[in-house]
XYZ file of C-alpha atoms in Angstrom:
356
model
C 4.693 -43.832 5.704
C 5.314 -40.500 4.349
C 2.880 -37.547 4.946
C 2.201 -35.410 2.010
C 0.611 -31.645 2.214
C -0.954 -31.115 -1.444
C -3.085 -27.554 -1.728
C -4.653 -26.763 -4.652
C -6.079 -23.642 -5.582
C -9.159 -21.810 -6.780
C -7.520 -21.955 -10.158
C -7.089 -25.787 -10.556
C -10.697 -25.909 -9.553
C -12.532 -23.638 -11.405
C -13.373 -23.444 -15.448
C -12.260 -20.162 -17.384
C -16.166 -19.075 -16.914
C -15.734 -19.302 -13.003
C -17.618 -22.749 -12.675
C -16.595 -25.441 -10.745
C -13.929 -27.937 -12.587
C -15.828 -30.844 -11.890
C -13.227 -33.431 -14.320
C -10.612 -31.828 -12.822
C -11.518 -32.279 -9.492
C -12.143 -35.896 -10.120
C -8.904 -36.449 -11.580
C -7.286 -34.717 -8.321
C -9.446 -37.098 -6.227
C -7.893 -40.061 -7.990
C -4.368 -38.907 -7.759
C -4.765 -38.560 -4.062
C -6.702 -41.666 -3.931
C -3.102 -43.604 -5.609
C -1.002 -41.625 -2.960
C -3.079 -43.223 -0.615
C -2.336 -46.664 -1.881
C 1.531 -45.917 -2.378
C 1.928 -45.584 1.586
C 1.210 -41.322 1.801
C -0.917 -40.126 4.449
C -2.320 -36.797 2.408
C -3.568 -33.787 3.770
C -5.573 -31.841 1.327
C -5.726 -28.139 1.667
C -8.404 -26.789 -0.901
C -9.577 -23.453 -1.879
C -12.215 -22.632 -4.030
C -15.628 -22.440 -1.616
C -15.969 -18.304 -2.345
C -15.975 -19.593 -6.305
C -18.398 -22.319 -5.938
C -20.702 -20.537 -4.014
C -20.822 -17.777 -6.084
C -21.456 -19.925 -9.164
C -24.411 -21.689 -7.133
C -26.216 -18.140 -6.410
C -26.204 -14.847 -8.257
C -27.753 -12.383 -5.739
C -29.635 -9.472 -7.077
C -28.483 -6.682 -4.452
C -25.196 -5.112 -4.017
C -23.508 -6.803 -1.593
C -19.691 -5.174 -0.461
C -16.331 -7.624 -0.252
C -16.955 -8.853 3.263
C -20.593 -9.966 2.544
C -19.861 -11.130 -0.905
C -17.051 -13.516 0.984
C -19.293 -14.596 3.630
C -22.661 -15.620 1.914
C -20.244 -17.222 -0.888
C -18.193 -19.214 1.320
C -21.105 -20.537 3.345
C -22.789 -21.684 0.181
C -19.721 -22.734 -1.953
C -18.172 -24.450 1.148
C -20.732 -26.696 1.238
C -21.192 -27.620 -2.092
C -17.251 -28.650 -2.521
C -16.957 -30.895 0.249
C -20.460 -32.670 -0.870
C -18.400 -32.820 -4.156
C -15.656 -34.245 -2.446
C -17.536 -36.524 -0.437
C -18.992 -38.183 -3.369
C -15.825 -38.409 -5.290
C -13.968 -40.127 -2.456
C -16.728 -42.185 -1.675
C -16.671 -44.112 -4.728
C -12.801 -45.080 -3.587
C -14.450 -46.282 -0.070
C -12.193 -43.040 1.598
C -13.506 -41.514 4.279
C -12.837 -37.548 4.581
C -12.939 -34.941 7.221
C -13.681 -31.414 6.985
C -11.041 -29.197 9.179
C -12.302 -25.185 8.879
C -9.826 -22.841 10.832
C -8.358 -19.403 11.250
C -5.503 -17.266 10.782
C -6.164 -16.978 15.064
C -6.353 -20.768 15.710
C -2.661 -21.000 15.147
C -1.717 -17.751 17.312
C -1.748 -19.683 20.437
C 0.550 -23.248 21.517
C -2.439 -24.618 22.491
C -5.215 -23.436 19.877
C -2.241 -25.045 17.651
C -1.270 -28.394 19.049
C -5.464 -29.042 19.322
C -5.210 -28.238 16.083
C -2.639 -30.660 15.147
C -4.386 -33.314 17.801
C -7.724 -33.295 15.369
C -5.330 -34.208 12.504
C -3.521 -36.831 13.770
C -6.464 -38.480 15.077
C -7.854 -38.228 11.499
C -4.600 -39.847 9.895
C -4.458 -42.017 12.576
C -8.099 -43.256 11.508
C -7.556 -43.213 7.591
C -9.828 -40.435 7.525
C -8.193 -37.734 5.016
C -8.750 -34.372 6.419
C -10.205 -31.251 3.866
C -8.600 -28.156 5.440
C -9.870 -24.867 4.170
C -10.185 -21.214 5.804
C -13.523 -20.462 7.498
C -14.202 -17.190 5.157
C -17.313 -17.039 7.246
C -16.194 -15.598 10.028
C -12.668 -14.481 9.486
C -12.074 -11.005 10.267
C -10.502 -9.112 6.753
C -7.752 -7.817 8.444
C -6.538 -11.117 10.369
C -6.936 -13.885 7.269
C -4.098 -15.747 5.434
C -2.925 -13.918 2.483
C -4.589 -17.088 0.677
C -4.268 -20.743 1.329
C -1.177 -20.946 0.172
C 0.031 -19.614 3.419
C -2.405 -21.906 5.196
C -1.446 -25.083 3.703
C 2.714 -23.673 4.530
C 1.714 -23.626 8.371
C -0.736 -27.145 8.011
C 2.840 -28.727 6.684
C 4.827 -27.490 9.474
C 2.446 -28.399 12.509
C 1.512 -32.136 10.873
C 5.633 -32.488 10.589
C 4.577 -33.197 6.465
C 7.630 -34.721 4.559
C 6.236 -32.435 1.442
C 4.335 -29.923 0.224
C 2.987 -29.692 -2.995
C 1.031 -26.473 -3.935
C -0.922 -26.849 -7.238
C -1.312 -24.074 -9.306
C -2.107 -22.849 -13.030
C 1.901 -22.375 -13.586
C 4.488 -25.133 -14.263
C 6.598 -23.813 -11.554
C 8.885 -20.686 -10.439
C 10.029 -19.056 -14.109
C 13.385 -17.102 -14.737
C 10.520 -14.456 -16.260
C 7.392 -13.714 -16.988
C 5.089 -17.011 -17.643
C 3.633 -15.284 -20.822
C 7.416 -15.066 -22.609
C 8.423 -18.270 -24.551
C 12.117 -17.317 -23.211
C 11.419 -17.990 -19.855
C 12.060 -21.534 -18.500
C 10.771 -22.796 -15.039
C 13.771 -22.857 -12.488
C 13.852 -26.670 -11.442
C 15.269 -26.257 -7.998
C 15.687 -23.575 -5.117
C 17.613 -23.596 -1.824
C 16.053 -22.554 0.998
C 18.271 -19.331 1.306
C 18.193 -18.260 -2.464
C 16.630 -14.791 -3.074
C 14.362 -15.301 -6.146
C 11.956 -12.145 -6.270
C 14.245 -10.266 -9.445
C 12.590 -12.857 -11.216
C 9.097 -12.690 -10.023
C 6.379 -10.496 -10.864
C 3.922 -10.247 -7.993
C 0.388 -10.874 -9.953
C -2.511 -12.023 -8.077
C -4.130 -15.005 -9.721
C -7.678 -14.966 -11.239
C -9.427 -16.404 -8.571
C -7.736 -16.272 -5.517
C -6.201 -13.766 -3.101
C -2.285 -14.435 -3.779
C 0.307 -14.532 -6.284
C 3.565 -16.281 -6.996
C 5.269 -13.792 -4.417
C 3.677 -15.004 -2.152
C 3.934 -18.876 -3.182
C 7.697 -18.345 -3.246
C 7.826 -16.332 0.784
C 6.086 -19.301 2.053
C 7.925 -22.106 0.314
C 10.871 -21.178 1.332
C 9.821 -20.594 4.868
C 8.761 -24.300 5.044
C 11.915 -25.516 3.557
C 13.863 -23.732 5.795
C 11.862 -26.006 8.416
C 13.222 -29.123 6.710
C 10.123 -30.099 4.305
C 10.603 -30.188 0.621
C 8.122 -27.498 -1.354
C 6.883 -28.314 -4.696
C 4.701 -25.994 -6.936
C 3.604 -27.469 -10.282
C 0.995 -27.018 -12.641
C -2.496 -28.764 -10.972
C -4.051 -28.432 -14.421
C -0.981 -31.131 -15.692
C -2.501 -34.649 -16.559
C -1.332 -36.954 -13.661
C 0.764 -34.237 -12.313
C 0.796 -35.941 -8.697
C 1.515 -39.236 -9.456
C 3.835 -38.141 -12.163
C 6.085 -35.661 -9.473
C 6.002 -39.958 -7.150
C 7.326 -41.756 -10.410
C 9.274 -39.762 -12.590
C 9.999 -35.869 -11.057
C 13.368 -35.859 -13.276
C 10.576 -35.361 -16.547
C 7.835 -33.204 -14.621
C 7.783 -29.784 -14.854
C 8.049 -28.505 -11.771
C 10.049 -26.118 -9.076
C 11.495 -27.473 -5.951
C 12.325 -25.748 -2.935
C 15.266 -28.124 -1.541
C 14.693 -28.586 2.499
C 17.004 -27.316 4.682
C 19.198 -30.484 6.726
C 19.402 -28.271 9.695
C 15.790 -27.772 10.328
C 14.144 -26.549 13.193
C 12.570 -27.919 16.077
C 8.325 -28.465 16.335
C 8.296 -25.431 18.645
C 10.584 -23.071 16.185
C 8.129 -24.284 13.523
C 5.245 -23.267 15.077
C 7.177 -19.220 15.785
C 8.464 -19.428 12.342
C 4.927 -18.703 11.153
C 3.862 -16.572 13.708
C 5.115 -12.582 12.911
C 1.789 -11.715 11.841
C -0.057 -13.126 15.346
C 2.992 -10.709 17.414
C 1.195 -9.006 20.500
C 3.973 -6.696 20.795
C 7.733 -6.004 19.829
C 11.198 -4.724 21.023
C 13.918 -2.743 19.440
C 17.322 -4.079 20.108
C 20.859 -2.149 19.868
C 23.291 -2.790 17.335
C 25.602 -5.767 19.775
C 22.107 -7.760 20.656
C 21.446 -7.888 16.950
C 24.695 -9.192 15.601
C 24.720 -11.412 18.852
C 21.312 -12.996 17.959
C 22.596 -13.027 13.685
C 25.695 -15.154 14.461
C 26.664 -18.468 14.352
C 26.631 -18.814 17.993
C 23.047 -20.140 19.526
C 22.253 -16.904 21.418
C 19.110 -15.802 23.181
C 18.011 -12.303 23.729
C 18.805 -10.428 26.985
C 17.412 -7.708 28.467
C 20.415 -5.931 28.496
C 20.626 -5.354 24.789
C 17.015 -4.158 24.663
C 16.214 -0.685 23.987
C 11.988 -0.194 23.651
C 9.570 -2.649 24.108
C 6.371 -1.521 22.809
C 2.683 -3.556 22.371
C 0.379 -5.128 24.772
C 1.617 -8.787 25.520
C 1.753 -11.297 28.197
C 4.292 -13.688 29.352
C 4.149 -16.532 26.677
C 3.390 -14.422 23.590
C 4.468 -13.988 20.559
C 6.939 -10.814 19.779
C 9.002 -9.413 17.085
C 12.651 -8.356 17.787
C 13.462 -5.458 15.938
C 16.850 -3.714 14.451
C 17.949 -0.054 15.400
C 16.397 0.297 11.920
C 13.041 -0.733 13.368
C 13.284 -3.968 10.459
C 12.413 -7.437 12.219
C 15.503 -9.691 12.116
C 13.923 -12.583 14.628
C 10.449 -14.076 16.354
C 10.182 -15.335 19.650
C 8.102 -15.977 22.876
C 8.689 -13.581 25.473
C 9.479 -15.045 28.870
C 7.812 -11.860 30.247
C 4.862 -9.517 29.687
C 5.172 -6.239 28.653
C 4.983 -4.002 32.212
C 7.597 -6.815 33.214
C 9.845 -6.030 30.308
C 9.770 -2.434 30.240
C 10.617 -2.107 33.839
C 13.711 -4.393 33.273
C 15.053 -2.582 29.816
C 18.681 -2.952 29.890
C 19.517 -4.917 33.010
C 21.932 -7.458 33.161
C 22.609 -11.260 34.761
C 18.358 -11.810 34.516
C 16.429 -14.505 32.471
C 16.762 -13.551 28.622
C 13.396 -11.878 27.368
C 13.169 -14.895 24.597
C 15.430 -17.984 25.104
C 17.071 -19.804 21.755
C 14.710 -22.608 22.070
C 11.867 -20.206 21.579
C 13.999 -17.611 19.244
C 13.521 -17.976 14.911
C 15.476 -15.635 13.028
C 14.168 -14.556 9.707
């Protein structure tokens, strides 16, 4: 059975006048609902609780962003899974609703309970709803958008694909708007495609296609496949199953030589470093080369943060640019006492080294 990530966003769901798409909803619903049937175990990562919500209320004081996100999302949250709810339930499929945090995947354990939940859920043929908890995220620690969320929800659940739904046919060779541009079909994991992109946010969520592009090629340099097509297409999902040759669409092709689940999990994690250390010029091209190499104190210059043995740090260039993410194998008065040393344990072994 093949497990299938498909996020759609606050775009697919909403109308041009900021109300809830209910038609289009229900034609998601029944595409997921066919998945189902064809043998895909489908994780649905789904935005669009702050628009719902404030579609269901219209508050008469000033409220600022943080407010506005948190009395929104508490309303709107529950109105689109009861939406949800009922439009599964007519297909007899039961669904679960999984609310998390940017934080609840900055720790190995936070993450594998995580993944534990989910796998119980798949394991049950309940289909899990996965969505940010606005509520009580703090600002400054929340995924760019769920585009990033449903990028690290593929990687933990090991997800043969991930589709993210959009209001674009895919990755153009220019802007959307000119009828010169064509959408680029497929992408390696390596290929460099922001000349071509221009970072816009969308109308009713936090990212743009920047950002769509940064994560799917993180993910398919972790071995699962990326598509982004257009969620307002008629059929689109079933259509990508049966005939992807004739559906509009960009693929991001996997990478063969993917990581392991514990690389997966440090791939994502540069935003949840505790601390970092700067690295001279021979420790940098030892860790860039072909050769597996961890990272020794010898070739360590500054180590700067407040971190513990088992947390997450970035390795920085003379140039102070990060070049690789890793787990320390010791806190920070540990590391700082034993800058430069030789013929100790490495700082952060291969196994728990990912180079960006």
């Amino acid at each position: 059975m093949k497990r299938i990530v498909v996020k759609v966003g606050s775009n697919v769901l909403m109308r041009g006048d900021g109300k809830t798409d209910v038609t289009r909803m229900s034609a998601i619903v029944d595409q997921i609902v066919w998945l189902m049937k064809h043998d895909y175990e489908v994780i649905l990562v789904s935005s669009g609780s702050i628009s719902s919500g404030r579609d269901e209320l219209k508050v008469k004081n000033k409220l600022d962003s943080v407010e506005q996100r948190q009395l929104y999302s508490a309303i709107g949250q529950v109105k689109l899974i009861g939406l949800y709810y009922d439009l599964f339930r007519e297909y007899g499929v039961h669904i679960g609703q999984v609310l998390t945090m940017k934080e609840s995947f900055s720790t190995r354990g936070e993450y594998l309970n995580q993944r534990a939940c989910m796998r119980v859920m798949l394991d049950n043929g309940v289909l899990p709803i996965v969505n940010e908890n606005d509520t009580v995220s703090v600002t400054e620690l929340m995924f760019t958008d769920n585009d990033e969320l449903s990028g690290l929800v593929a990687s933990m659940m090991d997800a043969d694909t991930l589709v993210i739904l959009s209001n674009v046919d895919g990755i153009f060779n220019g802007a959307p708007s000119d009828p010169r541009s064509r959408v680029i079909p497929s992408v390696y994991h390596d290929r460099d495609l922001s000349e071509y992109i221009l970072d816009e946010k969308s109308g009713f969520g936090r990212g743009g296609m920047l950002t769509k592009c940064n994560i799917a090629r993180k993910v398919a340099d972790e071995g699962i496949k990326v598509i982004i097509a257009n969620g307002k297409t008629d059929n689109i999902l079933i259509d990508l199953v049966e005939r992807p040759m004739e559906t509009m669409h960009t693929e991001f092709v996997p990478n063969p030589d993917a990581t392991n689940s514990v690389k997966k999990w440090i791939a994502h994690s540069e935003s949840f470093a505790k601390g970092a250390v700067k690295v001279n010029e021979k420790a940098a091209e030892a860790l860039k080369g072909k050769r597996a190499a961890s990272l020794l104190m010898v070739g360590v210059v500054s180590v700067e943060g407040e971190f513990e043995e088992g947390d997450i740090i970035n390795i920085l260039d003379e140039k102070g640019e990060t070049i690789a993410v890793g787990r320390s194998a010791y806190s920070v008065e540990e590391a700082k006492q034993n800058i430069g040393k030789h013929d100790i344990k490495p700082l952060v072994h291969y196994d728990y080294l990912y180079m960006e």
